[in-house]
XYZ file of N, CA and C in Angstrom:
456
model
N 63.803 64.301 129.560
C 63.488 63.526 129.231
C 63.783 62.344 129.913
N 65.928 62.515 129.598
C 66.630 61.422 129.756
C 66.341 61.151 131.135
N 66.494 62.096 131.977
C 66.574 62.074 133.578
C 65.025 60.901 133.828
N 64.061 61.750 133.444
C 62.752 60.504 133.421
C 63.107 58.638 132.892
N 63.181 58.642 132.220
C 63.945 57.499 131.484
C 64.891 56.594 132.538
N 65.945 57.495 132.965
C 67.007 56.485 134.130
C 66.203 56.883 135.449
N 65.226 56.945 136.007
C 65.004 57.253 136.830
C 63.883 56.009 136.852
N 63.021 56.102 135.566
C 62.046 54.377 135.729
C 62.722 53.212 135.505
N 64.545 53.647 134.693
C 65.073 52.461 134.640
C 65.866 51.706 135.972
N 66.045 52.820 136.883
C 66.525 52.818 138.148
C 65.097 51.841 139.105
N 64.195 52.753 139.015
C 62.590 52.352 139.649
C 62.892 50.596 139.763
N 62.485 50.496 137.796
C 62.528 48.794 137.278
C 63.784 47.983 138.081
N 64.845 48.578 138.073
C 66.045 47.717 138.684
C 65.868 47.312 139.680
N 65.498 48.210 140.789
C 65.264 47.617 141.908
C 63.705 46.829 142.386
N 63.277 47.037 141.436
C 61.949 45.938 141.939
C 62.144 44.726 141.138
N 62.638 44.547 140.096
C 63.504 43.275 139.951
C 64.223 43.069 140.192
N 65.209 43.327 141.366
C 66.236 42.856 142.153
C 65.268 42.734 142.859
N 64.492 43.157 144.157
C 63.686 42.819 144.822
C 62.925 41.321 144.580
N 62.010 41.264 143.759
C 62.015 40.247 142.789
C 62.962 38.521 143.132
N 63.768 38.875 142.333
C 64.788 38.123 142.123
C 65.081 38.067 143.614
N 65.461 38.295 144.559
C 65.398 37.897 145.888
C 65.176 37.259 146.670
N 63.285 37.588 146.361
C 62.611 36.780 147.132
C 62.630 35.593 146.606
N 62.773 35.385 145.157
C 62.602 34.335 144.527
C 63.795 33.133 144.743
N 64.933 33.525 145.032
C 65.678 32.862 145.628
C 66.142 32.297 147.099
N 64.978 33.269 147.958
C 64.970 33.423 149.615
C 64.362 31.711 149.392
N 65.058 30.771 150.587
C 64.706 29.956 150.704
C 64.452 29.941 152.246
N 62.811 29.049 152.655
C 62.821 29.514 154.070
C 63.250 28.780 154.677
N 63.664 28.551 155.999
C 64.142 27.623 156.909
C 63.469 26.741 157.625
N 61.728 27.065 157.657
C 61.089 26.748 158.649
C 60.731 24.889 158.956
N 61.118 24.656 157.200
C 61.495 23.498 158.132
C 62.110 22.475 158.786
N 63.436 23.800 158.787
C 64.517 22.933 159.287
C 65.017 23.459 160.679
N 63.961 24.165 161.537
C 63.618 24.695 162.628
C 64.126 23.897 163.837
N 64.637 24.115 164.779
C 65.010 22.929 165.646
C 64.591 22.306 166.318
N 64.065 21.585 167.049
C 63.264 21.339 168.509
C 63.463 22.414 169.132
N 62.527 23.253 169.797
C 63.069 23.757 171.027
C 63.807 23.370 172.271
N 64.578 23.672 172.641
C 65.462 23.391 174.159
C 64.642 23.149 175.157
N 64.588 22.435 175.870
C 63.800 21.776 176.541
C 64.299 22.878 177.909
N 63.298 23.166 178.962
C 63.328 24.010 179.574
C 62.453 23.818 181.365
N 63.021 23.986 182.091
C 62.725 23.451 184.149
C 60.865 24.058 184.069
N 60.131 23.089 184.324
C 58.793 23.302 184.368
C 58.273 24.682 185.318
N 59.374 25.626 186.044
C 58.944 26.471 186.374
C 58.949 27.963 185.095
N 60.175 27.705 184.469
C 60.280 28.653 183.495
C 58.960 28.512 182.123
N 58.927 27.240 181.749
C 57.213 27.064 181.028
C 56.244 27.711 181.972
N 55.768 27.321 183.075
C 54.952 27.539 183.816
C 54.722 29.237 183.494
N 56.328 29.698 183.905
C 56.052 31.439 183.145
C 55.698 31.786 181.773
N 56.036 30.834 181.166
C 55.618 31.401 179.643
C 53.968 31.144 179.280
N 53.962 30.066 179.709
C 52.753 29.859 179.388
C 51.464 30.730 180.431
N 52.123 31.411 181.430
C 51.168 32.012 182.260
C 50.984 33.792 181.262
N 52.145 33.699 180.570
C 52.601 34.833 179.300
C 51.500 34.102 178.292
N 51.564 33.126 177.712
C 50.647 32.896 176.955
C 49.126 33.270 176.546
N 48.496 32.979 178.398
C 47.316 33.096 179.077
C 47.007 34.313 178.678
N 48.508 35.493 179.026
C 47.834 37.114 179.068
C 47.736 37.491 178.010
N 48.256 37.153 176.386
C 48.194 37.385 175.605
C 46.885 36.958 175.142
N 46.435 35.789 175.668
C 44.931 35.269 175.025
C 44.074 36.484 175.738
N 44.219 37.156 176.608
C 43.198 37.479 177.414
C 43.118 38.899 176.792
N 44.324 39.185 176.708
C 44.575 40.938 176.277
C 44.033 40.700 174.343
N 44.391 39.923 173.949
C 43.156 39.396 172.614
C 41.739 39.929 172.676
N 41.450 38.642 173.858
C 39.476 38.702 174.437
C 39.048 40.033 174.326
N 40.257 40.612 175.644
C 39.882 42.190 175.852
C 40.152 42.917 174.542
N 40.748 43.134 173.740
C 40.529 44.029 172.709
C 39.800 43.341 171.323
N 39.279 41.943 171.306
C 38.963 41.290 170.600
C 39.812 41.936 169.417
N 41.486 41.101 169.968
C 42.220 41.092 168.364
C 42.014 38.727 168.199
N 41.421 38.944 167.331
C 42.119 37.505 166.836
C 43.442 36.871 166.738
N 44.514 37.972 166.309
C 45.225 37.396 165.931
C 46.403 37.105 167.092
N 45.508 37.902 168.256
C 46.499 37.592 169.514
C 45.885 36.700 170.224
N 44.386 36.513 170.602
C 44.450 34.910 170.589
C 44.992 33.741 169.928
N 44.828 33.960 168.527
C 45.721 33.248 168.091
C 46.817 32.769 168.301
N 47.579 33.374 168.703
C 48.890 33.707 168.646
C 49.477 33.195 169.978
N 48.328 33.813 171.165
C 48.725 32.919 172.455
C 48.181 31.706 172.933
N 47.347 30.985 172.384
C 47.226 29.754 171.838
C 47.804 28.950 171.407
N 48.307 29.759 170.565
C 49.240 27.928 169.713
C 50.213 28.185 170.424
N 51.001 29.066 171.334
C 52.079 29.205 172.154
C 51.851 28.305 172.973
N 50.920 27.575 173.723
C 50.768 26.993 174.654
C 50.467 25.684 173.965
N 51.262 25.346 172.891
C 51.212 24.515 172.543
C 52.375 23.608 171.494
N 52.904 25.551 171.725
C 54.731 24.745 171.135
C 55.859 25.264 172.331
N 54.821 25.325 173.271
C 55.937 25.019 174.054
C 56.835 24.153 174.411
N 58.006 24.755 174.566
C 59.131 23.677 174.810
C 59.194 22.643 175.776
N 59.826 21.285 175.547
C 59.151 20.338 175.893
C 60.218 20.398 177.798
N 59.640 19.593 178.671
C 60.536 19.402 179.988
C 62.112 18.968 179.521
N 62.392 19.432 180.804
C 63.581 19.227 180.877
C 64.065 17.264 181.461
N 64.644 16.782 181.103
C 64.553 15.225 181.494
C 65.020 15.600 183.311
N 65.250 16.604 183.734
C 65.534 16.682 185.142
C 64.247 17.275 185.952
N 63.646 18.109 185.396
C 61.969 18.676 185.554
C 61.052 17.256 185.849
N 61.171 16.298 184.553
C 60.574 15.563 184.062
C 60.234 14.520 185.593
N 61.717 14.116 185.796
C 61.508 13.330 186.891
C 61.537 13.293 187.871
N 61.592 14.926 188.525
C 61.332 15.400 189.540
C 59.507 15.416 189.819
N 58.983 15.568 188.800
C 57.141 15.232 188.401
C 57.424 14.514 188.999
N 57.613 13.786 187.614
C 57.396 11.930 188.310
C 57.896 11.495 189.925
N 58.465 11.784 190.170
C 58.970 11.069 191.911
C 58.087 11.585 192.430
N 57.696 12.698 192.208
C 56.616 13.881 193.278
C 55.501 13.111 193.294
N 55.342 13.117 192.349
C 53.327 12.158 191.769
C 53.257 10.922 191.743
N 54.564 10.123 191.441
C 54.097 8.693 191.944
C 52.703 8.492 190.450
N 52.019 7.406 191.113
C 50.847 7.389 190.231
C 49.908 8.032 189.779
N 50.059 9.304 190.630
C 49.175 11.139 189.991
C 49.452 11.053 188.940
N 50.481 10.922 188.591
C 51.134 11.179 187.570
C 50.214 11.025 186.379
N 49.521 10.497 185.958
C 48.326 10.271 185.591
C 46.906 11.466 184.958
N 46.614 11.737 186.472
C 46.076 12.922 186.132
C 46.529 14.032 186.005
N 47.906 14.277 186.696
C 48.930 15.475 185.514
C 48.935 15.474 184.390
N 48.830 13.913 184.159
C 48.930 14.211 182.164
C 47.420 14.475 181.653
N 46.134 13.844 182.516
C 45.179 14.685 182.188
C 44.668 16.111 182.371
N 45.225 16.658 183.093
C 44.850 18.193 182.986
C 45.920 19.046 182.060
N 47.175 18.091 181.491
C 47.766 18.544 180.406
C 47.529 18.609 179.410
N 46.622 17.100 179.415
C 46.236 17.001 178.037
C 44.965 17.872 177.694
N 44.468 17.748 178.671
C 42.781 19.177 178.444
C 43.140 20.375 178.188
N 44.524 21.081 178.578
C 44.933 22.475 178.573
C 45.569 22.360 177.468
N 45.932 21.604 176.350
C 46.631 21.396 175.271
C 45.845 21.478 174.016
N 44.776 20.442 174.434
C 43.468 20.291 173.075
C 42.505 21.358 173.082
N 42.225 22.055 174.450
C 41.366 22.909 174.393
C 41.995 24.478 173.625
N 42.878 24.715 174.173
C 44.487 25.389 173.682
C 44.302 25.754 172.334
N 43.811 24.472 171.294
C 44.320 24.098 170.147
C 42.694 24.905 169.600
N 41.843 24.394 170.821
C 40.193 24.450 170.147
C 40.003 26.014 169.602
N 41.006 26.831 170.848
C 40.959 28.257 170.909
C 41.356 28.706 169.679
N 42.662 28.287 169.029
C 42.839 28.373 167.978
C 42.397 28.359 167.264
N 41.932 27.586 166.954
C 41.309 27.612 165.713
C 39.558 28.452 165.658
N 38.908 28.671 167.019
C 38.296 29.710 167.061
C 38.757 30.741 166.828
N 39.809 31.174 167.219
C 40.183 32.095 166.822
C 40.002 33.069 165.502
N 41.055 31.366 164.770
C 40.563 31.626 163.028
C 39.589 31.907 162.051
N 38.527 31.176 162.905
C 37.408 32.183 162.613
C 36.603 32.650 163.136
N 37.862 33.639 164.166
C 36.480 34.484 163.981
C 35.265 34.895 165.492
N 35.540 33.638 166.082
C 34.291 33.318 166.711
C 34.461 33.523 168.038
N 34.197 34.757 168.848
C 34.613 34.950 170.560
C 33.992 34.081 171.257
N 32.391 33.594 170.987
C 31.942 32.836 171.791
C 32.137 31.553 172.132
N 32.894 30.985 170.742
C 33.888 29.793 171.610
C 34.971 29.794 171.750
N 35.765 30.782 171.290
C 36.849 30.945 172.148
C 36.663 31.240 173.676
N 36.205 31.715 174.140
C 35.600 32.303 175.750
C 34.745 30.845 176.266
N 34.400 30.111 175.502
C 34.077 29.073 175.796
C 34.943 27.753 176.417
N 36.127 28.121 175.118
C 37.073 27.247 175.419
C 38.153 27.705 176.212
N 37.953 28.743 176.357
C 38.765 29.505 177.128
C 39.024 29.294 178.806
N 37.273 28.792 179.023
C 36.847 28.746 180.697
C 37.366 27.417 180.604
N 37.428 26.108 180.033
C 37.897 25.061 180.069
C 39.736 24.815 180.276
N 40.179 25.529 179.404
C 41.670 26.182 179.616
C 42.086 26.784 181.205
N 41.183 27.523 181.389
C 41.617 28.379 182.400
C 41.435 27.368 183.575
N 40.408 26.805 183.737
C 39.846 25.548 184.969
C 40.871 24.512 184.923
N 41.478 23.872 183.599
C 42.488 22.698 183.762
C 43.559 23.362 184.200
N 43.827 24.679 184.629
C 45.537 25.261 184.999
C 45.196 25.051 186.465
N 44.156 26.044 186.571
C 43.533 26.110 188.212
C 43.797 24.537 189.074
N 42.710 23.619 187.855
C 42.753 22.015 188.874
C 43.795 21.902 188.878
N 45.311 22.134 188.130
C 46.355 21.210 187.936
C 47.474 21.997 189.276
N 46.786 23.082 189.246
C 48.076 24.043 189.777
C 47.715 23.714 191.689
N 46.205 23.823 191.725
C 45.489 23.250 193.274
C 46.030 21.500 193.436
N 45.930 21.174 192.709
C 46.316 19.714 193.408
C 48.045 19.676 193.091
N 48.387 20.125 192.160
C 50.000 19.645 192.837
C 51.166 20.691 193.037
N 50.924 22.003 192.643
C 51.421 23.280 192.520
C 52.693 23.115 193.952
N 51.806 23.235 194.857
C 52.430 23.099 195.844
C 53.481 21.846 196.508
N 52.735 21.052 196.241
C 53.851 19.416 195.935
C 55.092 19.898 195.210
N 54.941 20.269 194.373
C 55.991 20.089 192.929
C 56.893 21.290 193.581
N 56.718 22.539 193.536
C 57.774 23.059 193.954
C 58.231 22.914 195.202
N 57.441 22.512 196.205
C 58.505 22.222 198.037
C 59.320 21.591 197.007
N 58.967 20.232 196.478
C 59.927 19.224 195.960
C 61.364 20.177 195.295
N 60.800 20.630 194.542
C 61.954 21.489 193.662
C 62.376 22.236 194.385
N 62.382 22.703 195.627
C 63.095 23.737 196.224
C 63.883 23.037 197.090
N 63.270 21.606 197.499
C 64.560 20.832 198.761
C 66.262 19.796 198.365
């Protein structure tokens, strides 16, 4: 009988300790630092991985994966100053068109995330096509030119 009481007291003590620890824990999400800037080609590689995450979510009907991939598109690190300047110098007046492609991809990625939260696969696919076309159009218009400027 005494052993049962000691066991119960031990379990209750552990549970109380856990709850006390949880109540003392302060999330530092509000203190997260701005992601460090990155070079354009690194950001593009990460965006490609985000697109793959969305694809996997679509093929497996895993809305959490779709939501994660879409959210990551909008949360990528900013362009480094050097990359931003390279793109601006290379594209000149066509920078506005580059910005339009970027806006389309980001705004529709946000729509994909919302559709995934709603578990609306039809809307996910509709918005995904727009994001995919935005990526392809931007690459067709600028990728080779920016790549050549980067390697010179």
